[in-house]
Coordinates of C-alpha atoms (C1' of nucleotides) in Angstrom, one line a residue:
Chain A
M1 CA 29.3 -33.8 20.3
S2 CA 31.9 -31.1 20.0
Y3 CA 30.4 -27.7 19.5
R4 CA 28.1 -25.8 21.7
P5 CA 27.0 -22.2 21.2
T6 CA 28.6 -20.2 24.0
A7 CA 27.7 -17.0 25.6
K8 CA 30.2 -15.1 23.5
T9 CA 28.8 -16.7 20.3
R10 CA 25.2 -15.9 21.2
A11 CA 26.2 -12.4 22.0
R12 CA 27.6 -11.9 18.6
Q13 CA 24.5 -13.5 17.1
K14 CA 22.4 -11.0 19.0
A15 CA 24.6 -8.1 18.1
Q16 CA 24.4 -9.0 14.4
H17 CA 20.7 -9.3 14.6
E18 CA 20.6 -5.9 16.2
S19 CA 22.9 -4.4 13.7
L20 CA 20.7 -5.7 10.9
L21 CA 17.6 -4.3 12.5
K22 CA 19.3 -1.0 13.0
T23 CA 20.4 -0.8 9.4
A24 CA 16.9 -1.8 8.2
V25 CA 15.3 0.9 10.2
S26 CA 17.7 3.4 8.9
I27 CA 16.9 2.3 5.3
V28 CA 13.2 2.6 6.0
A29 CA 13.8 6.1 7.5
R30 CA 15.5 7.1 4.3
D31 CA 13.5 5.4 1.6
G32 CA 10.6 3.8 3.2
F33 CA 9.6 0.1 3.2
H34 CA 9.8 0.4 -0.6
G35 CA 13.5 0.9 -0.3
L36 CA 14.0 -2.1 2.0
T37 CA 15.3 -5.1 0.0
I38 CA 17.2 -8.0 1.4
S39 CA 20.1 -7.4 -0.9
R40 CA 20.4 -3.8 0.0
L41 CA 20.1 -4.5 3.7
A42 CA 22.9 -7.1 3.3
R43 CA 25.1 -4.7 1.3
E44 CA 24.7 -1.8 3.8
T45 CA 25.4 -4.1 6.7
G46 CA 28.4 -5.5 4.9
I47 CA 27.3 -9.2 4.7
A48 CA 26.1 -11.5 2.0
T49 CA 22.5 -11.8 1.0
G50 CA 22.0 -15.3 2.2
T51 CA 23.4 -14.4 5.6
V52 CA 20.4 -12.2 6.3
Y53 CA 18.3 -15.4 6.4
K54 CA 20.4 -16.7 9.2
Y55 CA 18.8 -13.9 11.3
F56 CA 15.4 -13.5 9.8
D57 CA 13.1 -16.2 8.5
S58 CA 11.7 -14.1 5.8
K59 CA 11.3 -10.6 4.7
A60 CA 7.9 -10.5 6.2
H61 CA 9.4 -11.3 9.6
L62 CA 12.1 -8.7 9.1
C63 CA 9.5 -6.1 8.2
A64 CA 7.5 -7.0 11.3
E65 CA 10.5 -6.5 13.5
V66 CA 11.4 -3.3 11.9
F67 CA 7.9 -2.1 12.4
K68 CA 7.7 -3.2 16.0
R69 CA 11.1 -1.6 16.8
A70 CA 10.2 1.7 15.2
T71 CA 6.7 2.0 16.6
E72 CA 6.7 0.6 20.0
R73 CA 8.5 3.5 21.5
E74 CA 6.0 5.9 19.9
V75 CA 3.0 4.0 21.3
D76 CA 4.6 4.0 24.7
M77 CA 5.1 7.8 24.6
V78 CA 1.5 8.3 23.7
R79 CA 0.4 5.9 26.4
A80 CA 2.5 7.7 29.0
A81 CA 1.0 11.0 28.0
S82 CA -2.5 9.6 28.2
F83 CA -2.0 8.0 31.6
P84 CA 0.6 10.0 33.4
E85 CA 1.9 9.4 36.9
Q86 CA 0.5 12.6 38.2
P87 CA -3.3 12.7 38.0
A88 CA -4.6 15.2 35.5
P89 CA -8.0 15.9 33.9
C90 CA -8.8 13.8 30.8
R91 CA -8.9 16.9 28.7
Q92 CA -5.4 17.8 29.6
R93 CA -4.2 14.3 29.0
L94 CA -5.9 14.1 25.6
T95 CA -4.2 17.3 24.6
D96 CA -0.9 16.0 25.7
A97 CA -1.3 12.7 23.9
V98 CA -2.2 14.4 20.7
T99 CA 0.7 16.8 21.1
I100 CA 3.2 14.1 21.8
F101 CA 2.1 12.1 18.8
A102 CA 2.2 15.1 16.5
E103 CA 5.6 16.3 17.7
R104 CA 7.1 12.9 17.4
A105 CA 5.6 12.3 14.0
I106 CA 7.0 15.6 12.7
L107 CA 10.4 14.7 14.2
G108 CA 10.2 11.3 12.6
G109 CA 9.5 12.7 9.2
R110 CA 10.1 10.1 6.5
L111 CA 10.0 7.3 9.0
A112 CA 6.7 8.4 10.4
Y113 CA 5.3 8.4 6.9
A114 CA 6.6 4.9 6.3
L115 CA 5.1 3.6 9.5
I116 CA 1.8 5.2 9.1
A117 CA 0.9 6.1 5.6
E118 CA 3.3 4.6 3.0
P119 CA 1.7 2.0 0.8
V120 CA 3.2 -1.3 1.8
A121 CA 2.8 -4.9 1.1
P122 CA -0.2 -6.6 2.8
A123 CA 2.1 -8.4 5.2
V124 CA 3.5 -5.1 6.5
E125 CA 0.0 -3.5 6.5
Q126 CA -1.0 -6.3 8.9
E127 CA 1.7 -5.2 11.3
R128 CA 0.6 -1.6 10.9
L129 CA -2.9 -2.5 11.9
I130 CA -1.6 -3.9 15.2
Y131 CA -0.2 -0.5 16.1
R132 CA -3.1 1.5 14.8
K133 CA -5.2 -0.6 17.2
A134 CA -2.7 0.1 20.0
Y135 CA -3.1 3.8 19.5
A136 CA -6.8 3.5 19.2
G137 CA -7.0 1.4 22.4
I138 CA -5.1 4.0 24.3
F139 CA -7.4 6.7 23.1
E140 CA -10.5 4.6 23.7
Q141 CA -9.6 4.0 27.3
L142 CA -8.9 7.7 27.9
I143 CA -12.1 8.8 26.2
E144 CA -14.1 6.2 28.1
E145 CA -12.8 7.5 31.4
G146 CA -13.6 11.1 30.3
V147 CA -17.1 10.1 29.5
K148 CA -17.5 8.3 32.7
T149 CA -16.3 11.2 34.8
D150 CA -18.5 13.4 32.7
E151 CA -15.5 15.5 31.5
F152 CA -16.4 14.6 28.0
P153 CA -19.9 14.5 26.5
S154 CA -21.5 11.1 25.8
Q155 CA -20.0 9.5 22.7
S156 CA -18.9 6.2 21.4
P157 CA -15.3 5.8 22.7
S158 CA -14.4 3.3 20.1
V159 CA -15.6 5.5 17.2
S160 CA -14.0 8.6 18.6
A161 CA -10.7 6.8 19.2
A162 CA -10.6 5.4 15.7
A163 CA -11.4 8.9 14.4
L164 CA -8.5 10.4 16.4
V165 CA -6.1 7.9 14.7
G166 CA -7.6 8.8 11.3
I167 CA -7.2 12.5 12.0
L168 CA -3.6 12.2 13.1
A169 CA -2.7 10.0 10.2
E170 CA -4.3 12.0 7.5
V171 CA -3.5 15.5 8.7
L172 CA -0.1 15.1 10.0
V173 CA 1.6 12.2 8.3
A174 CA 0.0 11.7 4.9
P175 CA 1.2 15.1 3.6
L176 CA 4.7 13.8 4.1
G177 CA 4.2 11.5 1.2
R178 CA 3.2 14.3 -1.1
G179 CA 5.0 17.2 -2.5
D180 CA 3.2 19.6 -0.2
A181 CA 5.5 18.9 2.7
A182 CA 6.7 22.4 2.0
T183 CA 4.5 23.7 4.8
D184 CA 6.0 23.8 8.2
Q185 CA 4.3 20.8 9.9
S186 CA 4.7 22.3 13.4
L187 CA 2.1 24.9 12.4
L188 CA -0.4 22.1 12.2
I189 CA -0.1 21.0 15.8
G190 CA -2.2 23.9 17.2
P191 CA -5.1 23.5 14.8
I192 CA -5.1 19.7 15.2
R193 CA -5.1 19.9 18.9
K194 CA -8.0 22.3 18.8
F195 CA -9.9 20.1 16.4
C196 CA -9.5 17.0 18.5
L197 CA -10.5 18.9 21.6
R198 CA -13.6 20.2 20.1
A199 CA -14.5 16.8 18.7
I200 CA -14.1 15.0 22.0
A201 CA -14.4 17.4 24.9
F202 CA -16.8 20.1 23.7
R203 CA -20.5 20.2 24.5
E204 CA -23.0 22.0 22.4
T205 CA -23.4 25.6 23.4
A206 CA -26.9 26.1 24.6
Chain B
M1 CA -4.5 4.6 -48.7
S2 CA -7.2 2.0 -48.3
Y3 CA -8.4 1.8 -44.7
R4 CA -9.9 4.5 -42.5
P5 CA -11.4 3.9 -39.1
T6 CA -15.1 4.4 -39.5
A7 CA -17.8 5.4 -37.0
K8 CA -18.8 1.8 -36.5
T9 CA -15.2 0.8 -35.9
R10 CA -14.6 3.5 -33.4
A11 CA -17.9 2.7 -31.7
R12 CA -16.7 -0.9 -31.3
Q13 CA -13.4 0.4 -30.0
K14 CA -15.1 2.5 -27.4
A15 CA -17.4 -0.3 -26.4
Q16 CA -14.5 -2.7 -25.9
H17 CA -12.7 -0.1 -23.8
E18 CA -15.8 0.4 -21.8
S19 CA -16.3 -3.3 -21.4
L20 CA -12.8 -3.8 -20.1
L21 CA -13.2 -1.0 -17.7
K22 CA -16.4 -2.4 -16.4
T23 CA -14.9 -5.8 -15.9
A24 CA -11.9 -4.2 -14.2
V25 CA -14.1 -2.3 -11.8
S26 CA -16.0 -5.5 -11.0
I27 CA -12.7 -7.4 -10.3
V28 CA -11.6 -4.6 -8.0
A29 CA -15.0 -4.7 -6.3
R30 CA -14.5 -8.4 -5.7
D31 CA -10.8 -8.7 -4.9
G32 CA -9.4 -5.2 -4.7
F33 CA -6.6 -3.8 -6.8
H34 CA -4.6 -6.7 -5.6
G35 CA -6.8 -9.0 -7.7
L36 CA -6.6 -6.9 -10.8
T37 CA -4.0 -8.5 -13.1
I38 CA -3.9 -8.0 -16.8
S39 CA -4.3 -11.6 -17.6
R40 CA -7.3 -12.0 -15.3
L41 CA -8.9 -9.0 -16.8
A42 CA -8.3 -10.4 -20.3
R43 CA -9.7 -13.8 -19.2
E44 CA -12.8 -12.4 -17.7
T45 CA -13.4 -10.2 -20.6
G46 CA -12.8 -13.0 -23.0
I47 CA -9.9 -11.7 -25.0
A48 CA -6.2 -12.3 -25.1
T49 CA -3.7 -10.7 -22.7
G50 CA -2.0 -8.7 -25.4
T51 CA -5.2 -7.2 -26.6
V52 CA -5.7 -5.3 -23.3
Y53 CA -2.7 -3.3 -24.4
K54 CA -4.5 -2.1 -27.5
Y55 CA -6.9 -0.3 -25.1
F56 CA -4.6 0.7 -22.2
D57 CA -1.0 1.8 -22.4
S58 CA -0.1 0.2 -19.2
K59 CA -1.5 -1.2 -16.1
A60 CA -0.9 2.1 -14.3
H61 CA -3.1 3.8 -16.9
L62 CA -5.7 1.1 -16.5
C63 CA -5.7 1.5 -12.7
A64 CA -6.0 5.2 -13.0
E65 CA -9.1 4.9 -15.2
V66 CA -10.6 2.3 -12.9
F67 CA -10.0 4.6 -10.0
K68 CA -11.4 7.6 -11.7
R69 CA -14.5 5.7 -12.9
A70 CA -15.2 4.3 -9.5
T71 CA -14.5 7.4 -7.5
E72 CA -15.9 10.3 -9.6
R73 CA -19.5 9.5 -8.9
E74 CA -18.8 9.4 -5.2
V75 CA -17.1 12.7 -5.1
D76 CA -20.0 14.2 -7.0
M77 CA -22.5 12.9 -4.5
V78 CA -20.6 14.4 -1.6
R79 CA -20.2 17.7 -3.5
A80 CA -23.9 17.8 -4.3
A81 CA -24.7 17.2 -0.6
S82 CA -22.3 19.9 0.4
F83 CA -23.6 22.5 -2.0
P84 CA -27.3 21.7 -2.7
E85 CA -29.6 23.5 -4.9
Q86 CA -31.8 24.5 -2.0
P87 CA -29.9 26.8 0.4
A88 CA -29.4 25.2 3.7
P89 CA -27.3 26.0 6.8
C90 CA -23.7 24.8 6.7
R91 CA -24.3 22.6 9.6
Q92 CA -27.0 20.7 7.9
R93 CA -25.0 20.4 4.7
L94 CA -22.0 19.1 6.7
T95 CA -24.2 16.4 8.2
D96 CA -25.6 15.5 4.9
A97 CA -22.2 15.3 3.2
V98 CA -20.9 13.0 6.0
T99 CA -24.0 10.9 5.8
I100 CA -23.9 10.5 2.1
F101 CA -20.3 9.5 2.2
A102 CA -20.9 7.0 4.9
E103 CA -23.9 5.4 3.4
R104 CA -22.3 5.0 0.0
A105 CA -19.1 3.7 1.5
I106 CA -21.0 1.0 3.4
L107 CA -23.0 0.2 0.3
G108 CA -19.7 0.1 -1.7
G109 CA -18.2 -2.4 0.7
R110 CA -15.2 -4.1 -0.7
L111 CA -14.9 -1.5 -3.5
A112 CA -14.9 1.4 -1.0
Y113 CA -12.1 -0.4 0.8
A114 CA -10.1 -0.8 -2.3
L115 CA -10.5 2.8 -3.3
I116 CA -9.8 4.3 0.1
A117 CA -7.7 2.0 2.2
E118 CA -6.4 -1.0 0.5
P119 CA -2.6 -1.1 0.2
V120 CA -1.8 -0.4 -3.4
A121 CA 1.1 0.2 -5.7
P122 CA 2.5 3.7 -5.5
A123 CA 1.1 4.6 -9.0
V124 CA -2.4 3.8 -7.8
E125 CA -1.8 5.6 -4.5
Q126 CA -1.1 8.6 -6.6
E127 CA -4.5 8.5 -8.1
R128 CA -6.0 8.0 -4.7
L129 CA -4.4 11.2 -3.5
I130 CA -6.2 13.1 -6.2
Y131 CA -9.5 12.0 -5.0
R132 CA -8.7 12.4 -1.3
K133 CA -7.8 16.0 -2.2
A134 CA -11.1 16.3 -4.1
Y135 CA -13.0 15.3 -0.9
A136 CA -10.9 17.6 1.2
G137 CA -11.4 20.4 -1.2
I138 CA -15.2 20.1 -0.9
F139 CA -15.1 20.0 2.8
E140 CA -12.7 22.8 3.0
Q141 CA -14.9 25.1 1.0
L142 CA -17.9 24.2 3.1
I143 CA -16.1 24.8 6.4
E144 CA -14.7 28.0 5.1
E145 CA -18.2 29.2 4.3
G146 CA -19.4 28.1 7.7
V147 CA -16.6 30.0 9.5
K148 CA -17.2 33.1 7.5
T149 CA -21.0 33.1 8.2
D150 CA -20.1 32.4 11.8
E151 CA -22.0 29.2 11.8
F152 CA -18.9 27.4 12.7
P153 CA -16.3 28.5 15.2
S154 CA -13.0 29.8 14.0
Q155 CA -10.7 27.0 12.8
S156 CA -8.3 26.1 10.0
P157 CA -10.6 24.9 7.2
S158 CA -7.8 23.0 5.5
V159 CA -6.8 21.1 8.7
S160 CA -10.5 20.4 9.5
A161 CA -11.2 19.2 6.0
A162 CA -8.2 16.8 6.0
A163 CA -9.2 15.6 9.4
L164 CA -12.7 14.8 8.1
V165 CA -11.3 12.7 5.3
G166 CA -9.1 10.9 7.8
I167 CA -12.0 10.2 10.1
L168 CA -14.2 8.8 7.4
A169 CA -11.4 6.7 6.0
E170 CA -10.3 5.3 9.3
V171 CA -13.6 4.8 11.1
L172 CA -15.7 3.6 8.2
V173 CA -13.6 2.1 5.5
A174 CA -10.4 0.7 7.2
P175 CA -12.4 -1.8 9.2
L176 CA -13.5 -3.4 6.0
G177 CA -10.0 -4.6 5.5
R178 CA -9.9 -6.3 8.8
G179 CA -11.7 -9.2 10.3
D180 CA -13.8 -7.0 12.5
A181 CA -16.2 -6.1 9.7
A182 CA -18.6 -8.2 11.7
T183 CA -20.1 -5.1 13.2
D184 CA -23.0 -3.6 11.4
Q185 CA -21.4 -0.6 9.7
S186 CA -24.6 1.4 9.6
L187 CA -24.4 1.6 13.4
L188 CA -21.4 3.8 12.9
I189 CA -23.0 6.5 10.9
G190 CA -24.7 8.1 13.9
P191 CA -21.7 8.4 16.1
I192 CA -19.5 9.5 13.2
R193 CA -21.9 12.2 12.3
K194 CA -22.0 13.4 15.9
F195 CA -18.3 13.3 16.1
C196 CA -17.8 15.4 13.0
L197 CA -20.5 17.9 14.1
R198 CA -18.9 18.4 17.4
A199 CA -15.5 18.8 15.9
I200 CA -16.5 21.3 13.3
A201 CA -19.7 23.1 14.4
F202 CA -19.5 23.1 18.2
R203 CA -18.4 26.0 20.4
E204 CA -17.1 25.6 23.8
T205 CA -19.8 25.7 26.5
A206 CA -19.2 28.7 28.7
Chain C
dA1 C1' -10.1 -9.2 -55.0
dA2 C1' -6.0 -6.7 -53.5
dT3 C1' -4.1 -3.8 -50.1
dA4 C1' -3.4 -1.0 -46.0
dG5 C1' -4.4 -0.1 -41.6
dA6 C1' -6.3 -2.0 -37.2
dT7 C1' -7.1 -5.2 -34.0
dG8 C1' -6.5 -9.9 -31.8
dT9 C1' -3.4 -13.6 -30.2
dG10 C1' -0.8 -15.9 -26.5
dA11 C1' 3.6 -17.7 -25.8
dA12 C1' 8.0 -15.7 -24.9
dT13 C1' 10.4 -12.2 -22.7
dC14 C1' 11.6 -9.0 -18.9
dA15 C1' 12.1 -7.1 -14.5
dT16 C1' 12.1 -7.4 -9.8
dG17 C1' 13.3 -9.2 -5.7
dG18 C1' 12.7 -12.9 -2.4
dT19 C1' 14.6 -17.5 -1.2
dT20 C1' 17.6 -21.5 -1.5
dC21 C1' 21.7 -24.2 -1.4
dA22 C1' 26.2 -26.4 -2.0
dC23 C1' 30.1 -24.9 -0.3
dT24 C1' 33.5 -22.4 2.6
dT25 C1' 35.0 -20.5 6.8
dC26 C1' 34.7 -19.9 11.6
dT27 C1' 34.1 -21.7 16.8
dT28 C1' 34.0 -24.7 20.2
dT29 C1' 34.9 -29.0 22.2
dA30 C1' 37.3 -33.5 22.9
Chain D
dT1 C1' 44.5 -30.7 15.9
dA2 C1' 40.4 -33.3 14.4
dA3 C1' 35.5 -33.3 14.3
dA4 C1' 30.9 -31.2 14.7
dG5 C1' 27.9 -27.6 14.5
dA6 C1' 27.1 -22.7 13.1
dA7 C1' 27.6 -18.9 10.4
dG8 C1' 28.8 -16.7 6.0
dT9 C1' 28.8 -16.6 0.9
dG10 C1' 26.7 -15.2 -3.5
dA11 C1' 25.3 -17.1 -7.6
dA12 C1' 21.5 -19.7 -9.1
dC13 C1' 16.7 -20.4 -8.6
dC14 C1' 11.8 -19.2 -8.4
dA15 C1' 7.5 -16.7 -8.5
dT16 C1' 4.8 -13.2 -10.0
dG17 C1' 3.0 -10.5 -13.3
dA18 C1' 3.7 -6.8 -16.6
dT19 C1' 5.0 -6.1 -21.3
dT20 C1' 6.3 -7.3 -26.0
dC21 C1' 6.2 -9.2 -30.6
dA22 C1' 5.8 -11.9 -34.8
dC23 C1' 2.0 -13.5 -36.8
dA24 C1' -3.0 -14.1 -37.9
dT25 C1' -7.3 -12.0 -38.6
dC26 C1' -10.5 -8.5 -39.6
dT27 C1' -12.2 -3.9 -41.8
dA28 C1' -12.5 -0.4 -45.0
dT29 C1' -11.0 1.4 -49.3
dT30 C1' -9.9 1.2 -54.4

DNA sequence: AATAGATGTGAATCATGGTTCACTTCTTTA
DNA sequence: TAAAGAAGTGAACCATGATTCACATCTATT
């Protein structure tokens, strides 16, 4: 035996992996998953096509990692807003969570569209579902708590949570994929927030 | 000159076109747009691959017609529920529209999923947007009326309408694409209806 | 029946893009 | 520095599925 991967070697490996992932995310942010091809990724990273496969088993795996990388932070932010250190009423937390999601989606622009609404291959769609469920899970927990403490009216937390995800995706992100992105997205935040609040926190006026 | 297409000929032409479309819809209902390939369509219709192109310029055109065919009736039903012959309060009409959509989506099953949520090629997605907008347009008009007559609280009709579409798509149809279709969908109708009603028709309790 | 215009055929062609592989070029160890 | 194990290369290979095309067959006219 005469060769052992050493710390330095493994560091380079990791760095390359990282570099590829970074480039991949940047491609997706520019042209969506549609624009992410192995050869382009290789080209932009400055390596050969085949080399990519030394770092990722398949395109599906690559896409999964890209998705994870780009979405995890978002989910964390929404979770943090939903369950803050400082205790706060559910209503406030719901508002904050929706706002955070919206602001970050608008900031994300093309990338947000790619992650949430762009038509993608079934394999990538599978990844997307994981994160939709993550969002839904957070909302569900929050709504459940609100119902329990009687801050929110009786409702099905799972349905309401899924509905929230649908609202945010359709109202905020889907338009990015169309021509009508002319509208200033930030103008949508207020109305969406109100809509969600009505839907989840309002009781019928007597 | 010695040949003119005659009535009989044109009828056959139309019939064949129709037959292809019908088969295509049935394929989509079984296996989604993913399952719709030209060769399979030809096979199931009992003609040669190339012949399909005598009736449809391209797969994109075919998909567009399939989409149109399958969706138009749905949109009409929702429109009819939203703007019935008999005058009715907006609130009732909203409830009816949501219910109709939900019931039909559940009935449609796999087809509804294909039309609303299945990942598809960008060309098909384009078609989908048209019909999403059709739904949104109907809802928007209804909500606008409700706000004007003060049946609904002040809100942005366009945002609320898009939100409705998002809710219905995510809560009702998206699950069809996952394994969790085990749940009886019809149990969702009640909660969704309530959710939508709260979101659009409720006022804050004093 | 002869002819022109359609329609039907299905194997061959294209296009796209992921994946492989024989080979070269490092890295590390003895 | 020789040998072994990685990593890098990029052209070739494959898979999928839409599209074409040269040819055969059918339909309506004269």
